[in-house]
């Protein structure tokens, strides 16, 4: 890097999409010389490596003919490293019963993880509650709760109209206006679009086409609550 030169990193809960757009439009600003990187959930290969390699050294194997089991686990954890590690810890607890999860201690390891073991962990109430908590924390990263509001409005649209084609910035803004959610209805379209792009980067939303979005996982919609629960949560933001 040369004498007297150094690199520095500014890290925090920043709004990366808006940061990039503001940097591109700024004049004579140092922002245009900075680059931004969003810390996202793992890719499939990264998540799988994090899960399988430590378990492999502990003698646990996933059957090759049951690849769908791995996909089920990763989808349930939304590819978040912390949730993957939590799942593995719960799986070890489930496999560490007195009967060694049905295996003979003399003849094992290797222990083969089967569908019964996996579903036992996924049915664990503590594990599912931690998934819900991490999801809500992700939605409330933004100090003004815009992420959370958009997710609530998306869930409201799901309950009202289904979820086959997805919803656009205009759809979210329209329903926000109808429900008197002024934080959304008064928001500039460009900023609302940026918020939805950021939710895509956080793996909460996915695009169905150039302008429409759905929740990445159906469970994300379910975690927003029933129709009446979503409406009750939105009441808190009406007229505010």
Coordinates of N, CA and C in Angstrom, one line a residue:
X1 N 0.8 -1.2 0.0 CA 0.0 0.0 0.0 C 0.9 1.3 0.0
X2 N 2.1 1.1 0.3 CA 3.0 2.3 0.3 C 3.2 2.9 1.7
X3 N 4.2 3.7 1.8 CA 4.5 4.3 3.1 C 3.5 5.4 3.3
X4 N 3.1 5.5 4.6 CA 2.1 6.5 4.9 C 0.7 6.4 4.4
X5 N 0.4 5.2 3.8 CA -0.9 5.0 3.3 C -1.6 3.9 4.2
X6 N -2.9 3.9 4.3 CA -3.6 2.9 5.0 C -5.0 2.9 4.5
X7 N -5.7 1.8 4.8 CA -7.1 1.6 4.5 C -7.9 1.6 5.8
X8 N -9.1 2.2 5.8 CA -10.0 2.1 6.9 C -11.3 1.7 6.5
X9 N -12.0 1.1 7.5 CA -13.4 0.6 7.3 C -14.4 1.3 8.2
X10 N -15.5 1.8 7.7 CA -16.5 2.3 8.5 C -17.6 1.2 8.5
X11 N -17.9 0.7 9.7 CA -18.9 -0.4 9.8 C -20.0 0.0 10.7
X12 N -21.2 -0.5 10.4 CA -22.4 -0.1 11.2 C -23.6 -0.5 10.5
X13 N -24.8 -0.2 11.1 CA -26.1 -0.6 10.5 C -26.5 0.5 9.5
X14 N -25.8 0.6 8.4 CA -26.1 1.7 7.4 C -27.1 1.2 6.4
X15 N -27.7 2.1 5.7 CA -28.6 1.9 4.6 C -27.8 1.9 3.3
X16 N -27.4 0.7 2.9 CA -26.4 0.6 1.9 C -26.9 1.0 0.5
X17 N -28.1 0.6 0.2 CA -28.7 1.0 -1.2 C -28.8 2.5 -1.2
X18 N -29.4 3.2 -0.2 CA -29.5 4.6 -0.2 C -28.1 5.3 -0.2
X19 N -27.2 4.7 0.5 CA -25.8 5.2 0.6 C -25.2 5.3 -0.8
X20 N -25.4 4.2 -1.6 CA -24.8 4.2 -2.9 C -25.5 5.2 -3.8
X21 N -26.8 5.4 -3.7 CA -27.5 6.3 -4.6 C -27.1 7.8 -4.2
X22 N -27.0 8.1 -2.9 CA -26.6 9.4 -2.5 C -25.2 9.7 -2.9
X23 N -24.4 8.7 -2.9 CA -23.0 8.9 -3.3 C -22.9 9.2 -4.8
X24 N -23.6 8.5 -5.5 CA -23.6 8.7 -7.0 C -24.1 10.1 -7.4
X25 N -25.0 10.6 -6.6 CA -25.6 11.9 -7.0 C -24.9 13.1 -6.3
X26 N -24.0 12.8 -5.3 CA -23.4 13.9 -4.6 C -22.3 14.6 -5.4
X27 N -22.2 15.9 -5.2 CA -21.2 16.7 -5.9 C -20.1 17.1 -5.0
X28 N -18.8 16.9 -5.4 CA -17.7 17.3 -4.6 C -17.7 16.7 -3.2
X29 N -18.2 15.4 -3.1 CA -18.3 14.8 -1.8 C -17.3 13.6 -1.8
X30 N -16.8 13.4 -0.6 CA -15.9 12.2 -0.4 C -16.6 10.9 -0.5
X31 N -17.9 10.9 -0.4 CA -18.7 9.7 -0.5 C -18.5 9.0 -1.8
X32 N -18.3 9.8 -2.9 CA -18.1 9.2 -4.2 C -16.8 8.4 -4.3
X33 N -15.9 8.5 -3.4 CA -14.6 7.8 -3.4 C -14.7 6.6 -2.5
X34 N -15.8 6.4 -1.8 CA -16.0 5.2 -0.9 C -16.8 4.1 -1.6
X35 N -16.5 2.9 -1.2 CA -17.3 1.8 -1.7 C -18.1 1.2 -0.6
X36 N -19.2 0.6 -0.9 CA -20.0 0.0 0.2 C -20.2 -1.5 -0.1
X37 N -20.3 -2.3 1.0 CA -20.5 -3.7 0.9 C -21.6 -4.1 2.0
X38 N -22.6 -4.8 1.5 CA -23.6 -5.2 2.5 C -23.2 -6.6 3.0
X39 N -23.3 -6.8 4.3 CA -23.0 -8.1 4.9 C -24.4 -8.9 4.8
X40 N -24.4 -9.8 3.9 CA -25.7 -10.5 3.7 C -25.7 -11.9 4.3
X41 N -26.8 -12.6 4.3 CA -26.8 -14.0 4.7 C -26.0 -14.8 3.8
X42 N -25.5 -16.0 4.2 CA -24.6 -16.8 3.4 C -25.3 -17.3 2.1
X43 N -24.5 -17.6 1.2 CA -24.9 -18.2 0.0 C -25.2 -19.7 0.4
X44 N -25.8 -20.5 -0.6 CA -26.1 -21.9 -0.3 C -24.8 -22.6 0.0
X45 N -23.8 -22.5 -0.8 CA -22.5 -23.2 -0.6 C -21.8 -22.8 0.7
X46 N -21.8 -21.5 1.0 CA -21.2 -21.1 2.3 C -22.0 -21.6 3.5
X47 N -23.3 -21.6 3.4 CA -24.1 -22.1 4.5 C -23.9 -23.6 4.7
X48 N -23.9 -24.3 3.6 CA -23.7 -25.7 3.7 C -22.4 -26.1 4.3
X49 N -21.4 -25.4 3.9 CA -20.0 -25.6 4.4 C -20.0 -25.4 5.9
X50 N -20.6 -24.3 6.4 CA -20.6 -24.0 7.8 C -21.3 -25.1 8.6
X51 N -22.3 -25.7 8.0 CA -23.1 -26.7 8.7 C -22.4 -28.1 8.7
X52 N -22.0 -28.5 7.5 CA -21.6 -29.9 7.3 C -20.2 -30.2 7.8
X53 N -19.2 -29.2 7.6 CA -17.8 -29.6 8.0 C -17.6 -29.8 9.5
X54 N -18.1 -28.9 10.4 CA -18.0 -29.2 11.8 C -18.7 -30.5 12.2
X55 N -19.9 -30.7 11.7 CA -20.6 -32.0 12.0 C -19.9 -33.2 11.5
X56 N -19.2 -33.0 10.3 CA -18.5 -34.2 9.7 C -17.3 -34.6 10.7
X57 N -16.6 -33.6 11.3 CA -15.5 -34.0 12.2 C -16.1 -34.6 13.5
X58 N -17.3 -34.4 13.8 CA -18.0 -34.9 15.0 C -18.6 -36.3 14.7
X59 N -18.4 -36.7 13.5 CA -18.9 -38.1 13.1 C -20.4 -38.1 12.6
X60 N -21.0 -36.9 12.3 CA -22.3 -36.9 11.8 C -22.3 -36.7 10.3
X61 N -23.1 -37.4 9.6 CA -23.2 -37.4 8.1 C -24.7 -37.2 7.7
X62 N -24.9 -36.4 6.6 CA -26.2 -36.4 6.0 C -26.2 -37.3 4.8
X63 N -27.2 -38.2 4.7 CA -27.3 -39.1 3.6 C -27.3 -38.4 2.2
X64 N -26.6 -38.9 1.3 CA -26.5 -38.3 0.0 C -27.8 -38.3 -0.8
X65 N -28.6 -39.4 -0.5 CA -29.9 -39.5 -1.2 C -31.0 -38.6 -0.6
X66 N -30.6 -37.8 0.5 CA -31.5 -37.0 1.2 C -31.1 -35.5 1.1
X67 N -30.7 -35.0 0.0 CA -30.2 -33.7 -0.2 C -31.3 -32.6 0.3
X68 N -32.5 -33.0 0.1 CA -33.6 -32.1 0.5 C -33.6 -31.7 1.9
X69 N -33.1 -32.6 2.8 CA -33.0 -32.4 4.2 C -32.1 -31.2 4.5
X70 N -31.0 -31.1 3.8 CA -30.1 -30.0 4.0 C -30.7 -28.7 3.5
X71 N -31.4 -28.7 2.4 CA -32.1 -27.5 1.9 C -33.2 -27.1 2.9
X72 N -33.8 -28.0 3.5 CA -34.9 -27.7 4.5 C -34.3 -27.0 5.7
X73 N -33.1 -27.5 6.2 CA -32.5 -26.8 7.3 C -32.0 -25.4 7.0
X74 N -31.4 -25.2 5.8 CA -30.9 -23.9 5.5 C -32.0 -22.9 5.2
X75 N -33.1 -23.4 4.6 CA -34.2 -22.5 4.4 C -34.8 -22.1 5.7
X76 N -34.9 -23.0 6.7 CA -35.4 -22.7 8.0 C -34.6 -21.6 8.8
X77 N -33.3 -21.6 8.5 CA -32.4 -20.7 9.2 C -32.2 -19.4 8.4
X78 N -32.8 -19.4 7.2 CA -32.6 -18.2 6.3 C -31.1 -18.0 6.0
X79 N -30.3 -19.0 6.0 CA -28.9 -18.9 5.7 C -28.1 -17.9 6.6
X80 N -28.7 -17.6 7.8 CA -28.0 -16.8 8.8 C -27.0 -17.7 9.5
X81 N -25.7 -17.3 9.6 CA -24.7 -18.1 10.3 C -25.0 -18.4 11.7
X82 N -25.5 -17.4 12.5 CA -25.8 -17.7 13.9 C -26.9 -18.7 14.0
X83 N -27.9 -18.7 13.2 CA -29.0 -19.6 13.3 C -28.6 -21.0 12.8
X84 N -27.7 -21.1 11.8 CA -27.1 -22.4 11.4 C -26.4 -23.0 12.5
X85 N -25.6 -22.2 13.2 CA -24.8 -22.8 14.4 C -25.7 -23.2 15.5
X86 N -26.8 -22.4 15.7 CA -27.8 -22.8 16.7 C -28.4 -24.1 16.4
X87 N -28.8 -24.2 15.1 CA -29.4 -25.5 14.7 C -28.5 -26.7 14.9
X88 N -27.2 -26.5 14.5 CA -26.3 -27.6 14.7 C -26.1 -28.0 16.2
X89 N -26.2 -27.0 17.1 CA -26.1 -27.2 18.5 C -27.3 -28.0 19.0
X90 N -28.5 -27.6 18.5 CA -29.7 -28.4 18.8 C -29.7 -29.8 18.3
X91 N -29.1 -29.9 17.1 CA -29.0 -31.3 16.5 C -28.1 -32.2 17.3
X92 N -27.0 -31.6 17.8 CA -26.1 -32.4 18.6 C -26.8 -32.8 19.9
X93 N -27.6 -32.0 20.5 CA -28.4 -32.3 21.7 C -29.3 -33.5 21.4
X94 N -30.0 -33.4 20.3 CA -31.0 -34.4 19.9 C -30.3 -35.7 19.6
X95 N -29.1 -35.7 19.1 CA -28.4 -36.9 18.8 C -27.6 -37.5 20.0
X96 N -27.6 -36.7 21.1 CA -26.8 -37.1 22.2 C -27.6 -37.8 23.3
X97 N -28.8 -38.3 23.0 CA -29.6 -39.0 24.0 C -29.0 -40.2 24.5
X98 N -29.5 -40.8 25.5 CA -28.9 -42.0 26.1 C -28.8 -43.2 25.1
X99 N -29.8 -43.2 24.1 CA -29.8 -44.3 23.2 C -29.0 -43.9 21.9
X100 N -28.2 -42.8 22.0 CA -27.5 -42.3 20.8 C -28.4 -42.3 19.5
X101 N -29.6 -41.7 19.7 CA -30.5 -41.5 18.6 C -30.8 -42.8 17.9
X102 N -30.8 -43.9 18.6 CA -31.1 -45.2 18.0 C -29.8 -45.9 17.4
X103 N -28.6 -45.4 17.6 CA -27.4 -46.0 17.1 C -26.8 -46.8 18.3
X104 N -26.0 -47.8 17.9 CA -25.2 -48.6 18.8 C -23.9 -47.9 19.0
X105 N -23.6 -47.6 20.3 CA -22.4 -46.9 20.6 C -21.1 -47.6 20.1
X106 N -21.2 -48.9 20.1 CA -20.0 -49.7 19.8 C -19.7 -49.6 18.3
X107 N -20.7 -49.6 17.5 CA -20.5 -49.5 16.0 C -20.5 -48.2 15.4
X108 N -20.6 -47.1 16.2 CA -20.6 -45.8 15.7 C -19.7 -44.9 16.5
X109 N -19.3 -43.7 16.0 CA -19.7 -43.1 14.7 C -19.2 -43.9 13.5
X110 N -19.7 -43.7 12.4 CA -20.4 -42.5 11.9 C -21.9 -42.6 12.2
X111 N -22.5 -41.4 12.6 CA -23.9 -41.3 12.8 C -24.6 -40.6 11.6
X112 N -25.6 -41.3 11.1 CA -26.3 -40.7 9.9 C -27.5 -39.9 10.4
X113 N -27.5 -38.6 10.0 CA -28.7 -37.8 10.4 C -29.8 -38.1 9.5
X114 N -31.0 -38.4 10.1 CA -32.1 -38.8 9.3 C -33.2 -37.7 9.4
X115 N -34.3 -37.9 8.7 CA -35.4 -36.9 8.7 C -36.0 -36.7 10.1
X116 N -36.1 -37.8 10.8 CA -36.7 -37.7 12.2 C -35.8 -36.8 13.1
X117 N -34.5 -36.9 13.0 CA -33.7 -36.1 13.8 C -33.9 -34.6 13.4
X118 N -33.9 -34.3 12.1 CA -34.0 -33.0 11.6 C -35.3 -32.3 12.0
X119 N -36.4 -33.1 11.8 CA -37.7 -32.5 12.2 C -37.9 -32.3 13.7
X120 N -37.2 -33.1 14.5 CA -37.2 -32.9 15.9 C -36.7 -31.6 16.3
X121 N -35.6 -31.2 15.7 CA -35.0 -29.9 16.0 C -35.9 -28.8 15.5
X122 N -36.4 -28.9 14.3 CA -37.3 -27.9 13.7 C -38.6 -27.7 14.4
X123 N -39.0 -28.7 15.2 CA -40.2 -28.6 16.0 C -39.9 -28.0 17.4
X124 N -38.6 -27.8 17.7 CA -38.2 -27.3 19.0 C -38.7 -25.9 19.2
X125 N -39.5 -25.6 20.2 CA -40.1 -24.3 20.4 C -39.1 -23.2 20.7
X126 N -38.0 -23.5 21.4 CA -37.0 -22.5 21.7 C -36.3 -22.1 20.4
X127 N -36.0 -23.1 19.6 CA -35.3 -22.8 18.3 C -36.1 -22.0 17.4
X128 N -37.4 -22.3 17.3 CA -38.3 -21.5 16.4 C -38.5 -20.1 17.0
X129 N -38.5 -19.9 18.3 CA -38.7 -18.6 18.9 C -37.4 -17.8 18.6
X130 N -36.2 -18.4 18.6 CA -35.0 -17.6 18.3 C -35.0 -17.2 16.8
X131 N -35.5 -18.1 15.9 CA -35.6 -17.7 14.5 C -36.5 -16.5 14.4
X132 N -37.7 -16.5 15.1 CA -38.6 -15.4 15.0 C -37.9 -14.1 15.5
X133 N -37.2 -14.2 16.6 CA -36.6 -13.1 17.2 C -35.5 -12.5 16.3
X134 N -34.7 -13.3 15.7 CA -33.7 -12.8 14.7 C -34.3 -12.2 13.5
X135 N -35.5 -12.7 13.1 CA -36.2 -12.1 12.0 C -36.7 -10.7 12.3
X136 N -37.3 -10.6 13.5 CA -37.8 -9.3 13.9 C -36.7 -8.3 14.1
X137 N -35.5 -8.7 14.7 CA -34.4 -7.9 14.8 C -33.9 -7.4 13.5
X138 N -33.9 -8.2 12.5 CA -33.5 -7.8 11.1 C -34.4 -6.7 10.6
X139 N -35.7 -6.9 10.8 CA -36.7 -5.9 10.3 C -36.6 -4.6 11.1
X140 N -36.1 -4.6 12.3 CA -36.0 -3.4 13.1 C -34.6 -2.8 13.1
X141 N -33.8 -3.2 12.2 CA -32.4 -2.6 12.1 C -32.5 -1.1 11.8
X142 N -33.5 -0.7 11.0 CA -33.6 0.7 10.6 C -34.3 1.5 11.8
X143 N -33.7 2.6 12.1 CA -34.1 3.3 13.4 C -35.6 3.8 13.3
X144 N -36.1 4.0 12.1 CA -37.4 4.5 11.9 C -38.4 3.4 11.6
X145 N -38.0 2.2 11.7 CA -38.8 1.0 11.5 C -39.5 0.9 10.1
X146 N -38.8 1.5 9.1 CA -39.4 1.4 7.8 C -39.4 0.0 7.3
X147 N -38.4 -0.8 7.6 CA -38.3 -2.2 7.2 C -39.5 -3.0 7.7
X148 N -39.7 -2.7 9.0 CA -40.8 -3.4 9.7 C -42.2 -3.0 9.2
X149 N -42.4 -1.8 8.9 CA -43.6 -1.3 8.3 C -43.9 -1.9 7.0
X150 N -42.9 -1.9 6.1 CA -43.0 -2.5 4.8 C -43.4 -3.9 4.9
X151 N -42.7 -4.7 5.8 CA -43.0 -6.1 6.0 C -44.5 -6.3 6.5
X152 N -44.9 -5.4 7.4 CA -46.3 -5.5 7.8 C -47.3 -5.2 6.7
X153 N -47.0 -4.2 5.9 CA -47.9 -3.9 4.8 C -47.9 -5.0 3.7
X154 N -46.7 -5.6 3.5 CA -46.6 -6.8 2.6 C -47.5 -7.9 3.1
X155 N -47.4 -8.1 4.4 CA -48.2 -9.2 5.0 C -49.7 -8.9 4.9
X156 N -50.1 -7.6 5.1 CA -51.5 -7.2 5.0 C -52.0 -7.5 3.6
X157 N -51.1 -7.2 2.6 CA -51.5 -7.4 1.2 C -51.6 -8.9 0.9
X158 N -50.8 -9.7 1.5 CA -50.8 -11.2 1.4 C -52.2 -11.7 1.9
X159 N -52.6 -11.2 3.1 CA -53.8 -11.6 3.7 C -55.0 -11.2 2.9
X160 N -54.9 -10.0 2.3 CA -56.1 -9.4 1.6 C -56.2 -9.9 0.1
X161 N -55.1 -10.1 -0.5 CA -55.1 -10.4 -2.0 C -54.4 -11.7 -2.4
X162 N -53.7 -12.4 -1.5 CA -52.9 -13.5 -1.9 C -51.5 -13.1 -2.3
X163 N -50.8 -14.0 -2.9 CA -49.3 -13.7 -3.1 C -48.8 -14.3 -4.4
X164 N -49.6 -14.4 -5.4 CA -49.1 -15.1 -6.6 C -48.1 -14.2 -7.4
X165 N -48.4 -13.0 -7.6 CA -47.6 -12.2 -8.6 C -46.6 -11.2 -7.9
X166 N -46.8 -11.0 -6.6 CA -45.9 -10.0 -5.9 C -46.5 -8.6 -5.9
X167 N -45.8 -7.7 -5.1 CA -46.3 -6.4 -4.9 C -45.2 -5.4 -5.2
X168 N -45.6 -4.2 -5.7 CA -44.6 -3.2 -6.2 C -44.6 -2.1 -5.1
X169 N -43.7 -1.2 -5.4 CA -43.6 0.0 -4.5 C -44.9 0.8 -4.5
X170 N -45.5 0.9 -5.7 CA -46.8 1.6 -5.8 C -47.9 0.9 -4.9
X171 N -47.9 -0.5 -4.9 CA -48.9 -1.2 -4.1 C -48.7 -1.0 -2.6
X172 N -47.4 -1.0 -2.2 CA -47.1 -0.8 -0.8 C -47.5 0.7 -0.4
X173 N -47.2 1.6 -1.2 CA -47.5 3.0 -0.9 C -49.0 3.2 -0.9
X174 N -49.7 2.6 -1.8 CA -51.2 2.8 -1.9 C -51.9 2.3 -0.7
X175 N -51.5 1.0 -0.2 CA -52.1 0.5 0.9 C -51.7 1.2 2.2
X176 N -50.5 1.8 2.2 CA -50.1 2.6 3.3 C -50.9 3.9 3.4
X177 N -51.3 4.5 2.2 CA -52.1 5.6 2.2 C -53.5 5.3 2.6
X178 N -54.1 4.2 2.2 CA -55.4 3.7 2.6 C -55.6 3.5 4.1
X179 N -54.5 3.0 4.7 CA -54.5 2.7 6.1 C -54.0 3.9 6.9
X180 N -53.7 5.0 6.3 CA -53.2 6.2 7.0 C -51.9 6.0 7.7
X181 N -51.0 5.2 7.0 CA -49.7 5.0 7.5 C -48.8 6.1 6.9
X182 N -48.8 7.3 7.5 CA -48.2 8.5 6.8 C -46.7 8.3 6.6
X183 N -46.0 7.5 7.5 CA -44.6 7.3 7.3 C -44.3 6.7 6.0
X184 N -45.2 5.9 5.4 CA -45.1 5.3 4.1 C -45.7 6.1 3.0
X185 N -46.9 6.6 3.2 CA -47.6 7.4 2.2 C -46.9 8.7 1.9
X186 N -46.2 9.3 2.8 CA -45.4 10.5 2.6 C -44.0 10.3 2.1
X187 N -43.6 9.1 2.0 CA -42.2 8.7 1.6 C -42.1 8.9 0.1
X188 N -41.0 9.4 -0.3 CA -40.6 9.6 -1.7 C -40.5 8.2 -2.3
X189 N -41.0 8.0 -3.5 CA -41.0 6.7 -4.2 C -39.6 6.1 -4.3
X190 N -38.6 7.0 -4.6 CA -37.3 6.5 -4.7 C -36.7 5.9 -3.4
X191 N -37.1 6.6 -2.3 CA -36.6 6.1 -1.0 C -37.3 4.8 -0.6
X192 N -38.6 4.7 -0.9 CA -39.4 3.5 -0.6 C -38.8 2.3 -1.5
X193 N -38.5 2.6 -2.7 CA -37.9 1.6 -3.6 C -36.5 1.1 -3.0
X194 N -35.8 2.1 -2.5 CA -34.5 1.7 -1.9 C -34.6 0.9 -0.6
X195 N -35.7 1.2 0.2 CA -35.9 0.3 1.4 C -36.3 -1.1 0.9
X196 N -37.0 -1.2 -0.1 CA -37.4 -2.6 -0.6 C -36.2 -3.3 -1.2
X197 N -35.4 -2.6 -1.8 CA -34.1 -3.2 -2.3 C -33.2 -3.7 -1.2
X198 N -33.2 -2.9 -0.1 CA -32.4 -3.3 1.0 C -33.0 -4.5 1.7
X199 N -34.3 -4.6 1.8 CA -34.9 -5.8 2.3 C -34.6 -7.0 1.4
X200 N -34.5 -6.8 0.1 CA -34.0 -7.9 -0.8 C -32.6 -8.3 -0.4
X201 N -31.7 -7.3 -0.2 CA -30.3 -7.7 0.1 C -30.2 -8.4 1.5
X202 N -31.2 -8.1 2.4 CA -31.2 -8.8 3.7 C -31.9 -10.1 3.6
X203 N -32.3 -10.5 2.4 CA -32.9 -11.8 2.1 C -34.3 -11.9 2.7
X204 N -35.0 -10.8 3.0 CA -36.3 -10.8 3.5 C -37.3 -10.8 2.4
X205 N -37.0 -10.1 1.3 CA -37.9 -10.0 0.1 C -37.1 -10.6 -1.1
X206 N -37.9 -11.0 -2.1 CA -37.3 -11.5 -3.3 C -38.1 -10.9 -4.5
X207 N -37.5 -10.7 -5.6 CA -38.2 -10.1 -6.7 C -38.9 -11.2 -7.5
X208 N -40.1 -10.9 -8.0 CA -40.8 -11.8 -8.9 C -40.6 -11.3 -10.4
X209 N -40.3 -10.0 -10.5 CA -40.0 -9.4 -11.8 C -39.2 -8.1 -11.5
X210 N -39.1 -7.2 -12.4 CA -38.3 -6.0 -12.2 C -38.8 -5.1 -11.1
X211 N -40.1 -5.1 -10.9 CA -40.7 -4.2 -9.9 C -41.5 -4.8 -8.8
X212 N -41.7 -6.1 -8.8 CA -42.6 -6.7 -7.8 C -41.8 -7.6 -6.9
X213 N -42.3 -7.7 -5.6 CA -41.6 -8.5 -4.6 C -42.6 -9.4 -3.9
X214 N -42.0 -10.4 -3.3 CA -42.7 -11.3 -2.3 C -41.7 -11.6 -1.2
X215 N -42.2 -12.1 -0.1 CA -41.3 -12.6 1.0 C -40.5 -13.7 0.4
X216 N -39.2 -13.7 0.8 CA -38.3 -14.8 0.4 C -38.8 -16.2 0.8
X217 N -39.3 -16.2 2.0 CA -39.8 -17.5 2.5 C -41.3 -17.3 3.0
X218 N -42.1 -18.2 2.8 CA -43.5 -18.1 3.2 C -43.6 -18.0 4.7
X219 N -42.6 -18.7 5.4 CA -42.6 -18.6 6.9 C -42.4 -17.1 7.4
X220 N -41.7 -16.3 6.5 CA -41.5 -14.9 6.9 C -42.9 -14.2 7.0
X221 N -43.7 -14.5 6.0 CA -45.1 -14.0 6.0 C -45.9 -14.5 7.3
X222 N -45.7 -15.8 7.6 CA -46.4 -16.4 8.7 C -46.0 -15.7 10.0
X223 N -44.7 -15.4 10.1 CA -44.1 -14.8 11.3 C -44.6 -13.4 11.6
X224 N -45.2 -12.7 10.5 CA -45.7 -11.4 10.7 C -47.0 -11.4 11.5
X225 N -47.7 -12.6 11.5 CA -48.9 -12.8 12.3 C -50.1 -13.0 11.5
X226 N -51.2 -13.3 12.1 CA -52.5 -13.5 11.5 C -53.0 -12.2 10.9
X227 N -54.1 -12.2 10.2 CA -54.6 -11.0 9.6 C -54.9 -10.0 10.7
X228 N -55.6 -10.4 11.8 CA -56.0 -9.5 12.9 C -54.7 -9.0 13.6
X229 N -53.7 -9.9 13.8 CA -52.5 -9.5 14.4 C -51.7 -8.4 13.6
X230 N -51.7 -8.6 12.3 CA -51.0 -7.6 11.4 C -51.8 -6.3 11.5
X231 N -53.1 -6.3 11.5 CA -53.9 -5.1 11.5 C -53.7 -4.4 12.9
X232 N -53.6 -5.2 14.0 CA -53.4 -4.5 15.3 C -52.0 -3.9 15.3
X233 N -51.0 -4.5 14.7 CA -49.7 -3.9 14.7 C -49.6 -2.6 13.9
X234 N -50.4 -2.6 12.8 CA -50.4 -1.4 11.9 C -51.2 -0.3 12.5
X235 N -52.1 -0.6 13.4 CA -52.9 0.5 14.1 C -51.9 1.4 14.9
X236 N -50.9 0.9 15.4 CA -49.9 1.6 16.2 C -49.2 2.7 15.3
X237 N -49.2 2.5 14.0 CA -48.5 3.5 13.1 C -49.5 4.4 12.4
X238 N -50.8 4.2 12.5 CA -51.8 5.0 11.8 C -51.7 6.5 12.3
X239 N -51.6 7.4 11.3 CA -51.6 8.8 11.6 C -50.3 9.3 12.2
X240 N -49.4 8.4 12.4 CA -48.1 8.8 13.1 C -47.1 9.4 12.0

